[in-house]
Amino acid sequence: MTEAPRSIQPRPPRSVHEVLFAPDTRGILIAASRDPDAKLTFIVTPAPSAYPGRPTGAIAVKIPATAAAAAAIRHETQMLSDLRAAGLGSLAGMVPQYLETLDSDGLPALVSTALRGRPMSVTYHHWLHTARRRSVAVDFALAGGWLRRFQRATAGEASRIRWAEEVSDQLRDRWPAHQRLEAALLRLTSADHLLGAERVCRSMVHGDYWFGNLLVHDDVITGVVDWECGARSGWPLRDLVRFAVSYCLYLDRHTRPGRRVLRHRGLRRTGFGAGISYGLLGDGWLPELVRSYLRDGLAALGLPTELWYAAALTGLGEVAALANDDDFGSSHLELLAGLPLSAPGRQEPGVS
């Protein structure tokens, strides 16, 4: 009589304390937030014995503080797995590699490789960085170039663009009683009329492609981090627009209320989103760079370049619908509702 084989019990995850406080381990807290999905992010140099079989180097440990944060970490864990399976080629080393999930008082903590480089946000906030055309042009070129490579590497089947329609539904669900909802929806309807007539190849999407998540070293993007808002298949216009509107949003951050923003004629710090309105509708070298970046991104996707404004409106609506902070989301909704239905008096190159 043979003995029945014993079932193999999965090994329980290690405690986050076991990794952070192991002997010969050094680390630093690099990010903490008070958002509904607040997380603590540590960069840690573990002891060589902590991860046998892999090259020694720093790791990133992301620890959730709330149940909402735990859900975001679970989603990012799946995204990192999907990215690894996507066959990114030379881009594979520019996204974090999943290592393990730790236990943090019953919630999952994500451990991944740490990528070299510093966030683009560091240089963005240097004195006069956004006041110089050349430095801003480099930022847009880096972000646009990496994004085009990523979209080509992960492109799937072409589909009729339903992005504006989907954002409208998300906006209704998030803000059903908002006094500016109908005005915002009217702009999304206008955008959907244009975007919905086109087809584009869906691709993997980062979902929060702003300059704080792009790592740069020697004027080259070396990493793109924080994939917790990502999608395995989505509309590539999402990332394209997110970088542009987030870049414009903080142009007046270091200017006193009511004052003119240095070297940006026509831009003053007046209320929320003045930089976005300026970047989309203003005159000057920065609005020209913003619109060129959007047009180039559309052209790379095989879409008409004159759709840049419709895409921008939809991207603003998406932030309003999905932002984890209510004030931030509501402010974007109000900004969207106050913008023109179409870019006034502006003719696209080559259009008569």
Coordinates of C-alpha atoms in Angstrom, one line a residue:
M1 CA 0.0 0.0 0.0
T2 CA 1.6 3.3 -1.1
E3 CA 1.4 6.4 0.9
A4 CA -0.6 9.2 -0.7
P5 CA 1.6 12.1 -1.8
R6 CA 1.6 15.1 0.6
S7 CA 0.3 18.3 -0.7
I8 CA 2.9 21.0 -0.8
Q9 CA 1.9 24.0 1.2
P10 CA 2.9 27.4 -0.3
R11 CA 5.5 29.2 1.7
P12 CA 4.1 32.2 3.6
P13 CA 5.4 35.5 2.5
R14 CA 8.3 37.0 4.5
S15 CA 7.5 39.9 6.8
V16 CA 8.5 43.4 5.6
H17 CA 10.4 43.8 8.9
E18 CA 12.5 40.7 8.0
V19 CA 13.7 42.6 4.9
L20 CA 14.0 46.2 6.1
F21 CA 15.7 45.3 9.5
A22 CA 17.9 42.4 8.4
P23 CA 21.6 42.7 9.4
D24 CA 23.8 44.6 7.0
T25 CA 20.7 46.1 5.3
R26 CA 20.7 49.9 4.6
G27 CA 17.7 51.9 3.3
I28 CA 16.1 55.3 3.0
L29 CA 12.5 56.4 2.8
I30 CA 12.1 58.3 -0.5
A31 CA 8.3 58.8 -0.6
A32 CA 5.3 59.0 1.7
S33 CA 1.8 60.3 1.1
R34 CA -1.4 61.0 2.9
D35 CA -3.6 60.1 -0.1
P36 CA -6.5 57.6 0.3
D37 CA -4.1 55.1 -1.2
A38 CA -1.1 56.2 0.8
K39 CA 2.1 54.2 0.6
L40 CA 5.7 54.3 2.0
T41 CA 8.4 53.7 -0.5
F42 CA 11.9 52.7 0.6
I43 CA 15.1 52.2 -1.4
V44 CA 17.0 49.4 0.3
T45 CA 20.4 47.9 -0.2
P46 CA 19.9 44.4 1.2
A47 CA 22.5 42.0 2.5
P48 CA 23.9 39.8 -0.3
S49 CA 22.2 36.7 1.2
A50 CA 18.7 38.3 1.0
Y51 CA 18.2 37.5 -2.7
P52 CA 20.6 34.7 -3.7
G53 CA 21.0 34.1 -7.4
R54 CA 20.5 37.7 -8.5
P55 CA 23.0 40.5 -8.9
T56 CA 23.5 42.6 -5.8
G57 CA 21.9 46.0 -6.0
A58 CA 19.3 48.3 -4.5
I59 CA 15.6 47.2 -4.3
A60 CA 12.4 49.2 -3.9
V61 CA 10.0 48.3 -1.1
K62 CA 6.5 49.8 -1.4
I63 CA 4.4 49.4 1.7
P64 CA 0.6 50.2 1.8
A65 CA -0.9 52.2 4.6
T66 CA -4.5 51.6 3.7
A67 CA -6.7 48.9 2.1
A68 CA -7.0 51.2 -1.0
A69 CA -3.2 51.3 -1.2
A70 CA -3.0 47.5 -0.9
A71 CA -5.3 47.2 -3.9
A72 CA -3.1 49.5 -5.9
I73 CA 0.0 47.5 -5.0
R74 CA -1.7 44.2 -6.0
H75 CA -2.5 45.9 -9.4
E76 CA 1.0 47.1 -9.8
T77 CA 2.3 43.6 -9.0
Q78 CA 0.2 42.2 -11.9
M79 CA 1.3 45.0 -14.2
L80 CA 5.0 44.2 -13.5
S81 CA 4.3 40.6 -14.4
D82 CA 2.5 41.6 -17.6
L83 CA 5.4 43.9 -18.5
R84 CA 7.9 41.1 -18.0
A85 CA 5.9 38.9 -20.3
A86 CA 5.4 41.6 -23.0
G87 CA 8.8 41.2 -24.6
L88 CA 9.9 44.8 -24.3
G89 CA 13.4 44.2 -25.7
S90 CA 15.7 47.1 -24.8
L91 CA 13.0 48.7 -22.7
A92 CA 12.8 45.8 -20.3
G93 CA 15.7 47.2 -18.2
M94 CA 13.8 50.5 -17.9
V95 CA 10.9 49.1 -15.9
P96 CA 11.1 47.6 -12.4
Q97 CA 11.4 43.8 -12.1
Y98 CA 9.1 42.1 -9.6
L99 CA 11.0 40.3 -6.9
E100 CA 8.5 39.2 -4.2
T101 CA 5.5 40.2 -2.1
L102 CA 6.1 40.7 1.6
D103 CA 3.5 40.7 4.4
S104 CA 2.9 44.1 6.1
D105 CA 0.5 43.5 8.9
G106 CA -1.7 41.5 6.7
L107 CA -1.3 43.7 3.6
P108 CA 0.9 43.0 0.6
A109 CA 4.1 45.0 0.2
L110 CA 5.8 45.0 -3.2
V111 CA 9.5 44.4 -3.7
S112 CA 11.0 45.3 -7.1
T113 CA 14.4 46.2 -8.5
A114 CA 15.4 49.9 -8.0
L115 CA 16.3 51.7 -11.2
R116 CA 19.1 54.2 -11.6
G117 CA 18.4 57.8 -12.4
R118 CA 16.6 60.7 -10.6
P119 CA 13.1 61.8 -11.3
M120 CA 12.6 64.4 -14.0
S121 CA 10.6 66.3 -11.3
V122 CA 13.9 67.2 -9.6
T123 CA 15.3 69.2 -12.5
Y124 CA 11.8 70.4 -13.3
H125 CA 11.8 72.4 -10.1
H126 CA 15.3 73.7 -10.4
W127 CA 15.5 77.5 -10.7
L128 CA 14.5 78.7 -14.2
H129 CA 14.3 75.1 -15.7
T130 CA 10.8 75.6 -17.1
A131 CA 11.7 79.1 -18.1
R132 CA 14.2 77.9 -20.7
R133 CA 13.0 76.7 -24.0
R134 CA 15.9 74.3 -24.5
S135 CA 15.5 72.5 -21.2
V136 CA 11.7 72.1 -21.6
A137 CA 12.2 70.9 -25.2
V138 CA 14.6 68.2 -24.0
D139 CA 12.0 67.0 -21.4
F140 CA 9.3 66.7 -24.0
A141 CA 11.6 65.0 -26.4
L142 CA 12.7 62.4 -23.8
A143 CA 9.2 61.7 -22.6
G144 CA 7.8 61.5 -26.2
G145 CA 10.6 59.3 -27.5
W146 CA 10.4 56.7 -24.7
L147 CA 6.6 56.6 -25.0
R148 CA 6.7 56.0 -28.7
R149 CA 9.1 53.1 -28.3
F150 CA 6.9 51.6 -25.6
Q151 CA 3.8 51.9 -27.6
R152 CA 5.4 50.3 -30.6
A153 CA 6.7 47.4 -28.5
T154 CA 3.3 46.7 -27.0
A155 CA 0.9 47.6 -29.8
G156 CA -2.0 45.3 -30.4
E157 CA -5.1 45.3 -32.6
A158 CA -6.6 48.5 -33.9
S159 CA -9.9 49.6 -32.4
R160 CA -12.3 52.5 -32.9
I161 CA -11.4 55.1 -30.3
R162 CA -13.9 55.1 -27.5
W163 CA -11.7 56.9 -24.9
A164 CA -13.8 60.1 -24.6
E165 CA -17.0 58.0 -24.3
E166 CA -15.5 55.9 -21.6
V167 CA -14.2 59.0 -19.7
S168 CA -17.7 60.5 -19.9
D169 CA -19.1 57.5 -18.2
Q170 CA -16.4 57.6 -15.5
L171 CA -17.1 61.3 -14.9
R172 CA -20.8 60.7 -14.5
D173 CA -20.1 57.9 -11.9
R174 CA -17.6 60.0 -10.0
W175 CA -19.4 63.4 -10.0
P176 CA -23.1 62.8 -10.5
A177 CA -24.1 66.0 -8.7
H178 CA -21.3 68.3 -9.6
Q179 CA -22.6 71.7 -10.8
R180 CA -20.2 71.8 -13.7
L181 CA -20.7 68.2 -14.9
E182 CA -22.9 69.0 -17.9
A183 CA -20.5 71.6 -19.2
A184 CA -17.6 69.1 -18.9
L185 CA -19.6 66.4 -20.6
L186 CA -20.4 68.7 -23.5
R187 CA -16.7 69.1 -24.1
L188 CA -16.1 65.4 -24.0
T189 CA -19.0 64.9 -26.4
S190 CA -17.2 67.3 -28.8
A191 CA -14.0 65.4 -28.4
D192 CA -15.7 62.0 -28.9
H193 CA -17.2 63.2 -32.2
L194 CA -13.6 63.7 -33.5
L195 CA -11.8 60.9 -31.8
G196 CA -14.5 58.3 -32.3
A197 CA -14.2 58.6 -36.0
E198 CA -10.6 57.2 -35.9
R199 CA -9.0 53.8 -35.1
V200 CA -5.8 53.3 -33.2
C201 CA -3.8 50.2 -32.0
R202 CA -4.4 49.7 -28.3
S203 CA -1.2 49.2 -26.3
M204 CA 0.0 48.8 -22.7
V205 CA -0.6 52.0 -20.7
H206 CA 1.3 53.4 -17.8
G207 CA -1.7 55.4 -16.6
D208 CA 0.2 58.0 -14.6
Y209 CA 2.9 59.1 -17.1
W210 CA 4.0 62.3 -15.5
F211 CA 7.5 63.7 -15.1
G212 CA 7.7 62.5 -11.5
N213 CA 7.6 58.9 -12.7
L214 CA 10.4 59.3 -15.3
L215 CA 13.9 58.6 -14.2
V216 CA 16.7 60.4 -16.1
H217 CA 20.5 60.0 -16.1
D218 CA 22.9 61.9 -18.5
D219 CA 19.9 63.2 -20.5
V220 CA 18.5 59.7 -21.2
I221 CA 15.5 58.1 -19.6
T222 CA 16.7 55.2 -17.5
G223 CA 13.5 54.1 -15.9
V224 CA 9.7 54.5 -15.7
V225 CA 8.3 53.7 -12.3
D226 CA 5.0 53.4 -10.4
W227 CA 2.8 51.2 -12.6
E228 CA -0.1 51.0 -10.2
C229 CA -2.5 52.8 -12.6
G230 CA -1.4 50.8 -15.6
A231 CA -3.4 48.8 -18.1
R232 CA -2.4 45.7 -20.1
S233 CA -4.4 47.0 -23.1
G234 CA -5.7 50.6 -23.3
W235 CA -5.7 53.8 -25.3
P236 CA -2.2 55.0 -26.0
L237 CA -3.4 58.6 -26.0
R238 CA -3.8 58.4 -22.3
D239 CA -0.1 58.5 -21.5
L240 CA 0.6 61.0 -24.3
V241 CA -1.8 63.6 -22.9
R242 CA -1.0 62.9 -19.2
F243 CA 2.6 64.0 -19.6
A244 CA 1.6 67.3 -21.3
V245 CA -1.1 68.4 -18.9
S246 CA 0.8 67.5 -15.8
Y247 CA 3.9 69.3 -17.1
C248 CA 1.8 72.4 -17.6
L249 CA 0.0 72.2 -14.3
Y250 CA 3.0 73.1 -12.2
L251 CA 4.5 75.8 -14.3
D252 CA 3.4 78.4 -11.7
R253 CA 4.3 76.5 -8.6
H254 CA 7.1 78.8 -7.6
T255 CA 5.3 82.0 -8.5
R256 CA 3.4 84.1 -6.0
P257 CA -0.4 84.3 -6.5
G258 CA -1.4 87.0 -9.0
R259 CA 2.2 87.4 -10.3
R260 CA 3.4 86.7 -13.8
V261 CA 5.3 83.5 -14.3
L262 CA 8.8 84.3 -15.3
R263 CA 9.5 84.1 -19.1
H264 CA 6.0 83.0 -19.9
R265 CA 4.2 86.0 -21.3
G266 CA 0.5 85.7 -20.7
L267 CA 0.8 83.3 -17.8
R268 CA 0.0 84.4 -14.2
R269 CA -0.7 82.3 -11.2
T270 CA -4.4 82.8 -11.0
G271 CA -6.4 79.9 -9.6
F272 CA -6.1 76.2 -10.5
G273 CA -4.8 75.1 -13.8
A274 CA -3.7 78.4 -15.3
G275 CA -0.6 76.6 -16.7
I276 CA -2.7 74.0 -18.5
S277 CA -4.9 76.7 -20.1
Y278 CA -1.8 78.5 -21.2
G279 CA -0.1 75.4 -22.5
L280 CA -3.1 74.4 -24.6
L281 CA -4.4 77.8 -25.8
G282 CA -1.7 80.4 -25.1
D283 CA 0.9 82.0 -27.4
G284 CA 4.6 81.6 -26.9
W285 CA 7.4 79.0 -27.1
L286 CA 6.0 76.7 -24.4
P287 CA 2.5 76.4 -25.8
E288 CA 4.2 75.7 -29.2
L289 CA 6.2 72.9 -27.7
V290 CA 3.2 71.4 -26.0
R291 CA 1.1 71.3 -29.1
S292 CA 4.0 70.0 -31.2
Y293 CA 4.6 67.2 -28.7
L294 CA 0.9 66.2 -28.9
R295 CA 0.8 66.4 -32.7
D296 CA 4.0 64.4 -33.0
G297 CA 2.6 61.7 -30.6
L298 CA -0.6 61.5 -32.6
A299 CA 1.3 61.2 -35.9
A300 CA 3.4 58.4 -34.5
L301 CA 0.1 56.6 -33.7
G302 CA -1.1 57.1 -37.3
L303 CA -3.8 59.7 -36.2
P304 CA -4.6 63.1 -37.6
T305 CA -2.5 65.7 -35.9
E306 CA -5.5 68.1 -35.6
L307 CA -7.0 65.8 -32.9
W308 CA -4.5 67.2 -30.3
Y309 CA -7.0 69.4 -28.6
A310 CA -9.8 66.8 -28.5
A311 CA -7.2 64.4 -26.9
A312 CA -6.2 67.0 -24.4
L313 CA -9.8 67.6 -23.3
T314 CA -10.3 63.9 -22.8
G315 CA -7.1 63.6 -20.8
L316 CA -8.3 66.4 -18.5
G317 CA -11.6 64.6 -18.1
E318 CA -9.8 61.4 -17.2
V319 CA -7.8 63.1 -14.4
A320 CA -11.1 64.5 -13.0
A321 CA -12.7 61.0 -13.1
L322 CA -9.8 59.0 -11.7
A323 CA -7.8 61.2 -9.3
N324 CA -7.6 59.7 -5.9
D325 CA -7.9 63.2 -4.3
D326 CA -11.4 64.7 -4.5
D327 CA -10.2 68.3 -4.6
F328 CA -7.7 67.5 -7.3
G329 CA -10.3 65.7 -9.4
S330 CA -13.0 68.4 -8.9
S331 CA -10.5 71.1 -9.9
H332 CA -9.8 69.3 -13.2
L333 CA -13.5 68.9 -13.9
E334 CA -14.0 72.7 -13.4
L335 CA -11.0 73.5 -15.6
L336 CA -12.3 71.2 -18.3
A337 CA -15.8 72.8 -18.1
G338 CA -14.3 76.2 -18.6
L339 CA -12.2 75.5 -21.7
P340 CA -13.5 76.2 -25.2
L341 CA -15.1 73.3 -27.2
S342 CA -12.3 73.6 -29.7
A343 CA -9.0 75.4 -29.9
P344 CA -10.1 78.9 -31.0
G345 CA -8.6 80.5 -34.1
R346 CA -5.8 78.0 -34.5
Q347 CA -4.9 76.3 -37.8
E348 CA -2.9 73.1 -38.0
P349 CA 0.2 73.0 -40.2
G350 CA -0.8 71.8 -43.7
V351 CA -4.5 72.5 -43.2
S352 CA -6.0 75.2 -45.3

